[in-house]
Structure formats: C-alpha cells, structure tokens
Amino acid sequence: MSPRYCVVGGGISGLAAAYRLRVLAGDDADITVFDPADRLGGILRTERLGGQMMDVGAEAFVVRRPEVPALLTELGLAGRQISTTGVRPTIYSQGRSHPLPPDTVNGIPTSAASVTGLVDDATIAQMAAEPNRPLRWQAGADPAVGAVVADRFGDQVVARSVDPMLSGVYAGSAATIGIRSAAPTLAAALDAGAPSLTDAGRRALPGSAQGPVFGAIEGGYQVLLDELVARSRLRWVQNAIQHIAPDAKGWNLRDDEDGHHHADAVIVAVPAPRLAPLLADVAPNAAATAARIPVASAAVLALAVPGGTPLPQQSGVLVASGERLHTKAITLSTRKWGARGNAELLRLSFGRFGDSVARDTPDSALLNWAVADLEAVFGIAVDPLDFLVHRWLDAMPQYGPGHRELTAGLRSDVPPTLAIAGNYLDGIGVPACVAVAGRAAQAVVAATIRQ
Ligand SMILES: Cc1cc2nc3c(=O)[nH]c(=O)nc-3n(C[C@H](O)[C@H](O)[C@H](O)COP(=O)(O)OP(=O)(O)OC[C@H]3O[C@@H](n4cnc5c(N)ncnc54)[C@H](O)[C@@H]3O)c2cc1C
C-alpha cells in the first residue's frame, strides 16, 4: 500500500512540506493538501498591479540563509532569483528621514557613531559610556530586547532604531520580542561573556562584503508556489480541517463539510492560533501552548503611481515608534527591485501588535492615510493609478521572551507521525518556514517507514 500523507495548510510551510514529502516518499505516495483559501500560498501572494506582478504578502527572503536559494536551485528556478538594486531604506523619526544606521544587529547599534543624528546628545553620551558600565547577564536568559537596549543605550535607541526593524519583521516591537529571537548571535555573544552590549553587538555583527541581504523572485513568489505544487503532485482539497483524531491505522481528519480523510501521517502547517483546536484531543499540551503565542495583524496597501513620480532613490522607509504617521513601513518596490514597467509600485504596511488597525480600517481610509503619509515623508502628492489592500490577520507570531522553550515544549507533545510546521516555530521568515517544513517531512516519512 502506498503511504497517504495529509498536509493541513497550504502556505509556504505546507507546500514546502508537500514537495519534500514527494522527494522523500517517492512517486507512489498519496499527498493531499487541505486549505480553504481561494488559492494556495497563504501569506505568499502575488497580484497584478499597474500591469506588473507584485507580492502583497512576503516580498523578499534573506539570502544569507541558504534555504530559499537552495530550494530555487533544486527546482530549476535559480535564474529567477533577483537582488535589490542596492538602494537603502531610511528611518523616519522626529518628523524627518535619517539614514539607516550602519553596523547594527537588527537595529541594535554597535557604536554611538552609527546613530549620531538619530538620537540626542545625552543618548550618544550614554552609549559611549556603556562599555565601561558593568553588565549583569545570566547565560541563557531571554529578556525582551527593548528592556536590554533601553537599559544600556536608552529609550531613544529602542524607539528609533530597534522598533522600526522589529515592526517590519514581526509587526511587533522591542517590547514584544525576546533578545534571543531578535538578535540570536548577540545573545550568544552575551552568553559567551561579552562584557557590554556594545562588545556583544560587535562580536555578533555579520562580516562585511557578504553581498546583498535580500533576494526576491522575478515574477513574484507565485513562481515558486506553482513549481512546488507541480513538483509535489499534490491533491488540493479546498476545505479547512476541523479535527484530527487517531484511527486504527493512523489519523482521521474531519473537514468543515464533515468529510473524513485517512492519513498514515499528517503535517499540520497552519498558523499558531489555528493549531490549538486541531490538536486539542491529540496533543492537548501543545494545543494549549500554541494558543498562548501572541499574534499581530498587518494590512498591506499596494499602490501603483505614474512613472516619473519623483520618489527618492531609496528602497523604503521604516517608521520609528511614536511618529505621527499611520504607516509603519513604506517600500518603494520599483526602486528596491528595479523597474518592470511604466508605473511605480509602492507598498505601505499598517498595523502593529496590540492594535486593530489591520482588522478595522476600511480600504478607503487606508488609501487616504497612504497618500497623506507619502506627502508627509517625501513631500510629494502622489496620484494613485490603482491600489489594492490585503489584510493578514493574526498572521505574525510574536517571538516573545522564552519563545524557544515554549516551542520546544510544544514539539515534545506531538506524536511521531504527526508533525507541525509554520512561522511560529523557528523563525517568522520564509527561509525558516522552508527549513521547518523540510524537517517535518523527514520526520513523518521516517516515522511512517518505522511503523
Ligand atoms: C505582511 C507580511 C509581510 C511579510 N514579509 C516577509 C518577507 O518579506 N520575507 C519573509 O521571509 N517573510 C515575510 N513575512 C513572513 C512570512 O511571509 C510568513 O511567516 C510565511 O509566509 C508563513 O507561511 P506559513 O505557511 O507558515 O503560514 P501561512 O502563509 O499563514 O499559511 C497557512 C495556511 O493555513 C491555512 N489554514 C488555516 N487554518 C486551516 C485549517 N484549519 N485547515 C486547513 N488550512 C488551514 C490558511 O488558509 C493558510 O493558507 C511576512 C509576513 C507578512 C504578514
């Protein structure tokens, strides 16, 4: 009998898992993906705007991690990988734009010089003196990154350098993200005995001359999704799974139309808040833990404006905490990735952890905010040709203090032929999702063979 695998959730985690299952389990394996959405891909979603393809969920991946470039190569898509044009973002703080501080570890500066002009003189003096202040650090500790940076460098560094980076990645802030997730190499340097935050940051800085940080896919993430679907030869059932229970030979999955599906092994690749009800009977501790992971929502407004609109030569703007803007980040997509047509494309992100902006603000209000914010930041009145809004609700897990222990506990409660994957486990970015999905596929294939 050929093995039957069910994958619950068809975002990048589920699709990468389905592809890896096909590679590992071979031609005969039966692979079904359940997802009720209008298309597969989850937060990877490519739309046409201003005559061009544009990603309205994730738009990039970190190329210094190997997973996505390796997957593109494996799929014969290496030629579709593109890099940024080399332009940089700025930080909008105190009502004006500042260069992005150089030599930071996810916004944590490694010298006072790198934030000169962004913070006041008292903060510069505090930072300059920081290496001489005794540091108490307990190896393995995971406080909120904001608490550590505020104590050592001052509140302005948190609001104007660290928050803008973390709000881009997690729609969170330095208050909601643990230092071990925000800056793992820096936390490791502290564990290893770095005598100050400045010193730990310097030890943690990635080496120079490593090339661009971000890559993307020509044609958008849809290109990768299509290839994963085709190569995995999955069967897509457009239903949500509501319940998973053991049956005589494996697992029984019940969908939202009361359909029942048998699987020898299951990979559950849904967002953390959706995991809890699915695992409530099978792994109640894991279910309870998943329900405790806080999540944030974001709305992305994608905008096409006429070519020739005098946008600056920069990749975008990260907004400091406490500014009088509605947007938390602006991406000048055409400037960042290069022109692919006549229109200029932009993305503006709204919503932070703890607010309901992404959920409650009508599209028309988001558009008005976007136009007003672009005028405030760049001093230009844009004339939208077209726009669309996509809302990513409860989509961004907050890697709070102690997140690693929390997910270790969660995993230990899950039986061998049922694996979990998703952006709440080992990292929120696409590369981490691909890595986790691959390991999940390996684990269930090995467990199925052992049975
Ligand atoms: C606005 C935004 C921008 C981002 N930008 C970047 C970026 O530039 N680079 C980067 O690396 N990362 C980025 N990220 C993060 C990254 O996109 C996500 O973490 C990643 O795509 C999550 O993939 P996933 O498959 O784990 O989850 P999802 O994409 O959320 O997919 C989960 C799927 O499960 C389905 N589902 C839910 N419940 C059920 C159920 N009961 N039964 C069946 N199916 C179910 C959903 O319909 C969904 O399709 C961004 C995230 C957001 C929100």
Coordinates of C-alpha atoms and ligand atoms in Angstrom, one line a residue:
M1 CA 0.0 0.0 0.0
S2 CA 1.4 3.4 -0.9
P3 CA 1.6 5.8 2.1
R4 CA -1.0 8.5 2.5
Y5 CA 0.1 11.9 3.7
C6 CA -2.1 14.8 4.6
V7 CA -0.8 18.3 4.9
V8 CA -3.1 20.8 6.7
G9 CA -2.4 24.3 5.5
G10 CA -1.2 25.3 2.0
G11 CA 1.1 28.3 2.8
I12 CA 4.8 28.1 2.1
S13 CA 5.2 25.8 5.1
G14 CA 2.6 23.3 3.8
L15 CA 3.7 23.5 0.2
A16 CA 7.4 23.1 1.0
A17 CA 6.4 20.1 3.2
A18 CA 4.4 18.6 0.4
Y19 CA 7.2 18.9 -2.0
R20 CA 9.7 17.4 0.4
L21 CA 7.3 14.5 1.1
R22 CA 7.2 13.8 -2.6
V23 CA 11.0 13.8 -2.9
L24 CA 11.4 11.6 0.2
A25 CA 8.5 9.2 -0.1
G26 CA 8.6 8.8 -3.9
D27 CA 6.1 8.6 -6.8
D28 CA 3.6 6.3 -5.1
A29 CA 2.9 8.4 -2.1
D30 CA -0.5 10.0 -1.9
I31 CA -0.2 13.6 -0.9
T32 CA -3.2 15.8 -0.1
V33 CA -3.1 19.4 1.0
F34 CA -6.1 21.0 2.7
D35 CA -6.6 24.7 2.6
P36 CA -9.9 26.6 2.4
A37 CA -8.4 29.8 0.9
D38 CA -9.2 31.0 -2.6
R39 CA -5.6 30.0 -3.7
L40 CA -2.6 28.2 -2.3
G41 CA 0.3 30.1 -0.8
G42 CA -1.0 31.7 2.4
I43 CA 1.0 34.8 3.1
L44 CA 2.8 34.4 -0.2
R45 CA 0.5 36.1 -2.6
T46 CA 1.3 37.7 -6.0
E47 CA -1.1 40.1 -7.6
R48 CA -1.1 42.1 -10.8
L49 CA -1.0 45.9 -10.2
G50 CA -0.2 48.7 -12.6
G51 CA 0.5 46.0 -15.2
Q52 CA 3.2 44.3 -13.1
M53 CA 3.4 41.3 -10.8
M54 CA 3.7 42.3 -7.2
D55 CA 3.9 40.4 -3.9
V56 CA 1.4 41.7 -1.4
G57 CA 2.4 39.4 1.5
A58 CA 6.0 38.5 1.9
E59 CA 8.1 40.1 -0.9
A60 CA 11.6 39.0 -0.1
F61 CA 13.8 36.5 1.6
V62 CA 17.1 36.7 3.4
V63 CA 19.8 35.4 1.0
R64 CA 22.3 35.0 3.8
R65 CA 20.3 31.9 4.9
P66 CA 20.7 29.0 2.5
E67 CA 17.1 27.6 2.3
V68 CA 15.4 29.6 -0.3
P69 CA 18.3 29.9 -2.8
A70 CA 18.9 26.2 -2.4
L71 CA 15.2 25.4 -3.0
L72 CA 15.1 27.6 -6.1
T73 CA 18.2 25.8 -7.4
E74 CA 16.7 22.4 -6.7
L75 CA 13.6 23.4 -8.6
G76 CA 15.5 24.8 -11.5
L77 CA 14.5 28.4 -10.7
A78 CA 17.9 29.8 -9.7
G79 CA 17.8 32.0 -12.8
R80 CA 14.6 33.7 -11.4
Q81 CA 16.3 34.9 -8.2
I82 CA 16.8 38.7 -8.2
S83 CA 18.6 41.1 -5.8
T84 CA 17.9 44.5 -4.6
T85 CA 19.2 47.4 -6.7
G86 CA 21.5 48.5 -3.9
V87 CA 19.4 51.4 -2.6
R88 CA 18.9 51.5 1.1
P89 CA 15.9 52.4 3.3
T90 CA 15.8 55.4 5.7
I91 CA 14.3 55.8 9.2
Y92 CA 11.6 58.3 9.7
S93 CA 12.0 59.8 13.2
Q94 CA 11.1 63.1 14.7
G95 CA 9.3 64.2 11.5
R96 CA 12.2 63.6 9.1
S97 CA 14.2 61.0 7.4
H98 CA 17.6 59.7 8.6
P99 CA 20.0 57.3 7.0
L100 CA 19.6 53.7 8.3
P101 CA 22.2 53.3 11.0
P102 CA 25.1 51.2 9.7
D103 CA 26.6 48.3 11.7
T104 CA 23.6 47.3 13.7
V105 CA 22.4 43.9 14.7
N106 CA 18.7 44.0 13.8
G107 CA 18.7 47.7 14.8
I108 CA 20.9 47.3 17.9
P109 CA 23.8 49.7 17.3
T110 CA 27.4 48.7 17.9
S111 CA 28.7 52.2 18.3
A112 CA 27.4 55.6 19.3
A113 CA 28.6 56.9 15.9
S114 CA 26.2 54.8 13.9
V115 CA 23.1 56.6 15.5
T116 CA 24.5 60.1 15.5
G117 CA 21.8 62.5 14.3
L118 CA 19.1 59.9 15.0
V119 CA 19.2 60.2 18.8
D120 CA 20.1 63.2 21.1
D121 CA 23.4 64.0 22.7
A122 CA 22.5 62.6 26.1
T123 CA 21.8 59.2 24.4
I124 CA 25.1 59.4 22.5
A125 CA 26.9 60.0 25.8
Q126 CA 25.2 57.1 27.5
M127 CA 26.1 54.8 24.6
A128 CA 29.7 56.0 24.5
A129 CA 30.0 55.2 28.3
E130 CA 28.2 51.8 28.0
P131 CA 31.3 49.6 27.6
N132 CA 32.5 50.9 31.0
R133 CA 29.3 50.1 32.9
P134 CA 29.3 46.6 34.5
L135 CA 26.9 44.3 32.8
R136 CA 25.0 41.6 34.6
W137 CA 23.9 38.8 32.3
Q138 CA 22.7 35.3 33.0
A139 CA 23.7 32.9 30.3
G140 CA 20.6 31.6 28.5
A141 CA 18.4 34.5 29.6
D142 CA 15.9 35.8 27.1
P143 CA 14.5 39.2 28.2
A144 CA 12.6 41.5 25.8
V145 CA 15.2 43.1 23.6
G146 CA 13.7 46.5 24.3
A147 CA 14.4 46.1 28.1
V148 CA 18.1 45.3 27.5
V149 CA 18.7 48.1 24.9
A150 CA 16.8 50.7 26.9
D151 CA 18.8 49.9 30.0
R152 CA 22.2 50.0 28.2
F153 CA 21.6 52.6 25.4
G154 CA 18.5 54.4 26.3
D155 CA 14.8 54.6 25.2
Q156 CA 15.5 56.6 22.0
V157 CA 17.7 53.8 20.6
V158 CA 14.8 51.4 21.2
A159 CA 12.1 53.7 19.6
R160 CA 14.2 55.0 16.7
S161 CA 16.5 52.1 15.7
V162 CA 15.3 48.8 17.1
D163 CA 11.5 49.2 17.0
P164 CA 11.5 50.2 13.3
M165 CA 13.3 47.0 12.4
L166 CA 11.2 44.7 14.5
S167 CA 7.9 46.3 13.5
G168 CA 8.9 45.5 9.9
V169 CA 9.6 41.8 10.6
Y170 CA 7.0 40.9 13.3
A171 CA 4.6 43.9 13.3
G172 CA 5.8 43.9 16.9
S173 CA 8.2 46.0 18.8
A174 CA 11.2 45.7 21.0
A175 CA 8.8 45.2 23.9
T176 CA 7.2 42.1 22.4
I177 CA 10.3 40.2 21.0
G178 CA 12.9 38.3 23.1
I179 CA 16.5 39.2 22.5
R180 CA 17.3 35.6 21.6
S181 CA 14.9 35.8 18.6
A182 CA 15.6 39.4 17.7
A183 CA 19.4 39.1 17.8
P184 CA 20.4 35.4 18.3
T185 CA 24.1 36.0 17.6
L186 CA 24.2 38.9 20.0
A187 CA 22.5 36.9 22.7
A188 CA 25.1 34.1 22.1
A189 CA 27.9 36.7 22.5
L190 CA 26.5 37.8 25.8
D191 CA 26.3 34.1 26.9
A192 CA 29.9 33.8 25.9
G193 CA 30.9 36.6 28.3
A194 CA 30.9 39.8 26.3
P195 CA 31.4 42.5 28.9
S196 CA 29.0 45.0 27.4
L197 CA 26.2 45.3 24.9
T198 CA 28.5 47.3 22.6
D199 CA 31.0 44.5 22.7
A200 CA 28.4 41.8 22.2
G201 CA 27.0 43.6 19.2
R202 CA 30.4 43.9 17.6
R203 CA 31.1 40.2 18.1
A204 CA 27.7 39.5 16.5
L205 CA 28.0 41.7 13.5
P206 CA 27.9 39.7 10.3
G207 CA 31.2 40.0 8.4
S208 CA 31.3 42.7 5.7
A209 CA 31.4 42.1 1.9
Q210 CA 28.8 39.3 2.0
G211 CA 26.7 40.8 -0.8
P212 CA 23.0 41.7 -0.7
V213 CA 20.9 40.8 2.3
F214 CA 17.6 40.3 0.5
G215 CA 16.5 38.5 -2.6
A216 CA 13.2 38.0 -4.4
I217 CA 11.8 36.1 -7.3
E218 CA 11.3 37.5 -10.8
G219 CA 7.6 37.3 -11.3
G220 CA 6.9 37.1 -7.6
Y221 CA 6.6 34.3 -5.1
Q222 CA 3.8 32.8 -7.3
V223 CA 6.6 31.3 -9.5
L224 CA 7.9 29.3 -6.5
L225 CA 4.4 28.3 -5.4
D226 CA 3.5 27.0 -8.9
E227 CA 6.6 24.9 -9.1
L228 CA 6.2 23.4 -5.6
V229 CA 2.6 22.5 -6.4
A230 CA 3.6 21.0 -9.8
R231 CA 6.5 19.0 -8.5
S232 CA 4.8 17.7 -5.4
R233 CA 1.8 16.5 -7.5
L234 CA -0.4 17.2 -4.5
R235 CA -4.1 17.0 -4.5
W236 CA -5.7 20.2 -3.1
V237 CA -8.8 19.9 -1.1
Q238 CA -10.3 23.3 -0.6
N239 CA -11.6 22.7 2.9
A240 CA -10.5 23.6 6.4
I241 CA -9.7 20.7 8.7
Q242 CA -11.5 21.0 11.9
H243 CA -10.5 17.9 13.9
I244 CA -7.7 15.4 13.9
A245 CA -8.0 12.1 15.8
P246 CA -6.2 8.8 15.8
D247 CA -7.8 5.9 13.8
A248 CA -7.0 2.2 13.5
K249 CA -4.1 2.8 11.1
G250 CA -3.0 6.4 11.6
W251 CA -5.1 9.5 11.6
N252 CA -8.6 10.6 10.7
L253 CA -9.1 14.2 9.6
R254 CA -12.5 15.8 9.6
D255 CA -13.1 18.8 7.3
D256 CA -15.6 21.6 7.6
E257 CA -18.1 19.8 5.3
D258 CA -17.9 16.7 7.6
G259 CA -15.7 14.9 5.1
H260 CA -13.4 12.3 6.6
H261 CA -9.9 11.6 5.3
H262 CA -7.5 8.9 6.4
A263 CA -3.7 9.6 6.6
D264 CA -0.8 7.4 7.7
A265 CA 0.9 10.6 8.7
V266 CA 0.0 14.3 8.9
I267 CA 1.9 17.6 8.8
V268 CA -0.1 20.4 10.3
A269 CA 1.2 23.7 8.8
V270 CA -1.4 26.2 10.0
P271 CA -0.8 29.5 11.9
A272 CA -0.4 29.1 15.7
P273 CA -3.9 30.3 16.6
R274 CA -5.4 27.7 14.2
L275 CA -3.3 24.8 15.6
A276 CA -4.9 24.7 19.0
P277 CA -8.4 23.4 18.1
L278 CA -6.8 20.8 15.7
L279 CA -4.6 19.3 18.4
A280 CA -6.9 19.7 21.3
D281 CA -7.5 15.9 21.6
V282 CA -4.3 14.6 20.1
A283 CA -1.7 16.8 21.9
P284 CA -3.5 18.9 24.5
N285 CA -0.4 20.5 26.0
A286 CA 0.8 21.5 22.5
A287 CA -2.6 22.9 21.8
A288 CA -2.6 25.0 24.9
T289 CA 0.9 26.2 24.3
A290 CA 0.1 27.2 20.7
A291 CA -2.9 29.2 21.9
R292 CA -0.6 31.2 24.2
I293 CA 1.6 32.6 21.3
P294 CA 0.5 36.2 20.8
V295 CA 0.0 37.3 17.2
A296 CA -0.2 40.6 15.3
S297 CA -2.1 41.6 12.2
A298 CA -0.9 43.7 9.3
A299 CA -2.6 45.3 6.3
V300 CA -0.6 45.8 3.1
L301 CA -1.7 48.5 0.7
A302 CA -0.1 48.1 -2.7
L303 CA -0.1 51.2 -4.8
A304 CA 0.7 52.0 -8.4
V305 CA 1.5 55.6 -9.3
P306 CA 2.5 57.1 -12.6
G307 CA 6.1 56.5 -13.8
G308 CA 8.1 59.7 -13.3
T309 CA 6.6 60.4 -9.9
P310 CA 9.6 62.0 -8.1
L311 CA 10.1 59.3 -5.5
P312 CA 13.5 59.3 -3.9
Q313 CA 16.2 56.8 -4.7
Q314 CA 15.8 54.6 -1.7
S315 CA 14.2 51.2 -1.0
G316 CA 11.7 52.5 1.5
V317 CA 11.1 54.0 5.0
L318 CA 11.0 52.3 8.4
V319 CA 9.0 54.4 10.9
A320 CA 10.2 55.0 14.4
S321 CA 7.7 54.4 17.3
G322 CA 5.6 57.4 18.3
E323 CA 5.6 59.2 14.9
R324 CA 2.5 61.0 13.7
L325 CA 2.2 58.7 10.7
H326 CA -0.3 55.9 10.2
T327 CA 2.0 53.6 8.2
K328 CA 4.7 51.6 9.9
A329 CA 6.8 51.0 6.8
I330 CA 6.9 52.1 3.2
T331 CA 8.6 50.0 0.5
L332 CA 9.4 51.7 -2.8
S333 CA 9.2 48.4 -4.7
T334 CA 10.3 49.7 -8.1
R335 CA 13.3 51.5 -6.6
K336 CA 14.1 48.4 -4.4
W337 CA 13.9 45.7 -7.1
G338 CA 14.2 47.7 -10.4
A339 CA 11.5 48.9 -12.8
R340 CA 9.5 46.2 -14.6
G341 CA 7.0 48.6 -16.4
N342 CA 5.9 52.2 -16.6
A343 CA 4.2 52.6 -13.3
E344 CA 6.0 53.0 -10.0
L345 CA 4.9 50.4 -7.4
L346 CA 4.9 51.0 -3.6
R347 CA 3.7 49.1 -0.5
L348 CA 2.6 50.6 2.7
S349 CA 2.1 48.5 5.8
F350 CA -0.3 49.3 8.6
G351 CA -1.0 47.8 12.0
R352 CA 1.2 46.8 14.9
F353 CA 0.9 44.2 17.7
G354 CA -2.0 45.2 20.0
D355 CA -3.9 47.4 17.7
S356 CA -6.9 46.6 15.4
V357 CA -5.9 48.9 12.5
A358 CA -5.4 46.0 10.0
R359 CA -8.8 44.5 11.0
D360 CA -11.0 47.5 11.3
T361 CA -9.7 50.3 8.9
P362 CA -11.7 50.4 5.6
D363 CA -9.7 50.3 2.4
S364 CA -10.6 53.9 1.5
A365 CA -9.2 55.2 4.8
L366 CA -6.0 53.2 4.3
L367 CA -5.6 54.8 0.9
N368 CA -6.2 58.3 2.3
W369 CA -3.6 57.6 5.1
A370 CA -1.2 56.3 2.4
V371 CA -1.5 59.4 0.3
A372 CA -1.1 61.7 3.4
D373 CA 1.9 59.8 4.7
L374 CA 3.7 59.8 1.4
E375 CA 3.2 63.6 1.3
A376 CA 4.5 63.9 4.9
V377 CA 7.5 61.7 4.3
F378 CA 8.6 62.6 0.8
G379 CA 6.8 66.0 0.3
I380 CA 5.1 64.8 -2.9
A381 CA 1.4 64.4 -3.7
V382 CA 1.0 61.0 -5.4
D383 CA -1.7 60.3 -7.9
P384 CA -2.8 56.7 -7.5
L385 CA -3.4 54.8 -10.7
D386 CA -4.5 51.7 -8.9
F387 CA -4.3 50.1 -5.5
L388 CA -5.3 47.0 -3.5
V389 CA -5.4 46.1 0.1
H390 CA -4.6 42.7 1.6
R391 CA -5.1 42.0 5.3
W392 CA -3.0 39.5 7.1
L393 CA -5.0 38.8 10.3
D394 CA -3.3 37.1 13.3
A395 CA -0.5 36.2 10.8
M396 CA 2.6 37.4 12.7
P397 CA 3.6 35.4 15.8
Q398 CA 5.4 37.4 18.4
Y399 CA 8.7 35.7 19.4
G400 CA 8.4 36.9 23.0
P401 CA 10.8 36.2 25.9
G402 CA 11.3 32.5 26.3
H403 CA 9.9 31.6 22.9
R404 CA 12.4 28.8 22.3
E405 CA 11.5 26.9 25.4
L406 CA 7.8 27.4 24.6
T407 CA 8.2 25.8 21.2
A408 CA 10.4 23.0 22.4
G409 CA 7.7 22.1 24.9
L410 CA 5.1 22.3 22.1
R411 CA 7.0 19.9 19.8
S412 CA 7.7 17.4 22.5
D413 CA 4.0 16.8 23.0
V414 CA 3.4 15.9 19.3
P415 CA 3.3 12.1 18.3
P416 CA 5.9 10.9 15.7
T417 CA 3.5 10.5 12.7
L418 CA 2.1 14.0 13.2
A419 CA 4.5 16.9 12.7
I420 CA 4.0 20.6 12.9
A421 CA 5.4 23.3 10.7
G422 CA 4.9 27.0 10.5
N423 CA 6.2 30.5 11.1
Y424 CA 5.7 30.4 14.9
L425 CA 8.4 27.7 15.5
D426 CA 12.0 28.5 14.4
G427 CA 11.6 31.9 12.7
I428 CA 8.9 34.0 11.1
G429 CA 10.6 34.4 7.7
V430 CA 10.2 32.3 4.6
P431 CA 13.6 30.6 4.9
A432 CA 12.8 29.4 8.4
C433 CA 9.4 28.1 7.3
V434 CA 11.1 26.2 4.5
A435 CA 13.6 24.7 6.9
V436 CA 11.0 23.6 9.4
A437 CA 8.8 22.1 6.7
G438 CA 11.6 20.1 5.4
R439 CA 12.4 18.7 8.8
A440 CA 8.7 17.9 9.4
A441 CA 8.6 15.9 6.1
Q442 CA 11.7 14.0 7.0
A443 CA 10.3 13.2 10.5
V444 CA 7.0 11.8 9.3
V445 CA 8.4 9.8 6.4
A446 CA 10.9 8.2 8.8
A447 CA 8.1 7.5 11.3
T448 CA 5.9 6.0 8.7
I449 CA 8.6 3.7 7.5
R450 CA 9.3 2.5 11.0
Q451 CA 5.7 1.6 11.6
Ligands
LIG1 C1 2.7 41.4 5.5 C2 3.7 40.4 5.7 C3 5.0 40.6 5.1 C4 6.0 39.6 5.2 N1 7.1 39.8 4.6 C5 8.1 38.8 4.6 C6 9.2 38.9 3.8 O1 9.4 39.9 3.0 N2 10.2 37.9 3.9 C7 10.0 36.8 4.7 O2 10.9 36.0 4.7 N3 8.9 36.7 5.4 C8 7.9 37.7 5.4 N4 6.8 37.5 6.1 C9 6.6 36.3 6.9 C10 6.2 35.1 6.0 O3 5.5 35.5 4.9 C11 5.3 34.2 6.8 O4 5.8 33.9 8.1 C12 5.1 32.8 6.0 O5 4.8 33.1 4.7 C13 4.1 31.9 6.7 O6 3.9 30.8 6.0 P1 3.1 29.6 6.6 O7 2.8 28.6 5.5 O8 3.7 29.1 7.8 O9 1.7 30.2 7.1 P2 0.6 30.9 6.2 O10 1.1 31.6 5.0 O11 -0.3 31.7 7.1 O12 -0.3 29.7 5.7 C14 -1.1 28.9 6.5 C15 -2.3 28.4 5.7 O13 -3.1 27.6 6.5 C16 -4.4 27.7 6.1 N5 -5.3 27.2 7.1 C17 -5.5 27.8 8.3 N6 -6.4 27.1 9.1 C18 -6.6 25.9 8.4 C19 -7.3 24.7 8.6 N7 -8.0 24.5 9.8 N8 -7.3 23.7 7.7 C20 -6.6 23.9 6.5 N9 -5.9 25.0 6.2 C21 -5.9 26.0 7.1 C22 -4.5 29.1 5.7 O14 -5.6 29.3 4.8 C23 -3.2 29.4 5.1 O15 -3.2 29.4 3.7 C24 5.8 38.5 6.0 C25 4.5 38.3 6.7 C26 3.5 39.2 6.5 C27 2.2 39.0 7.2

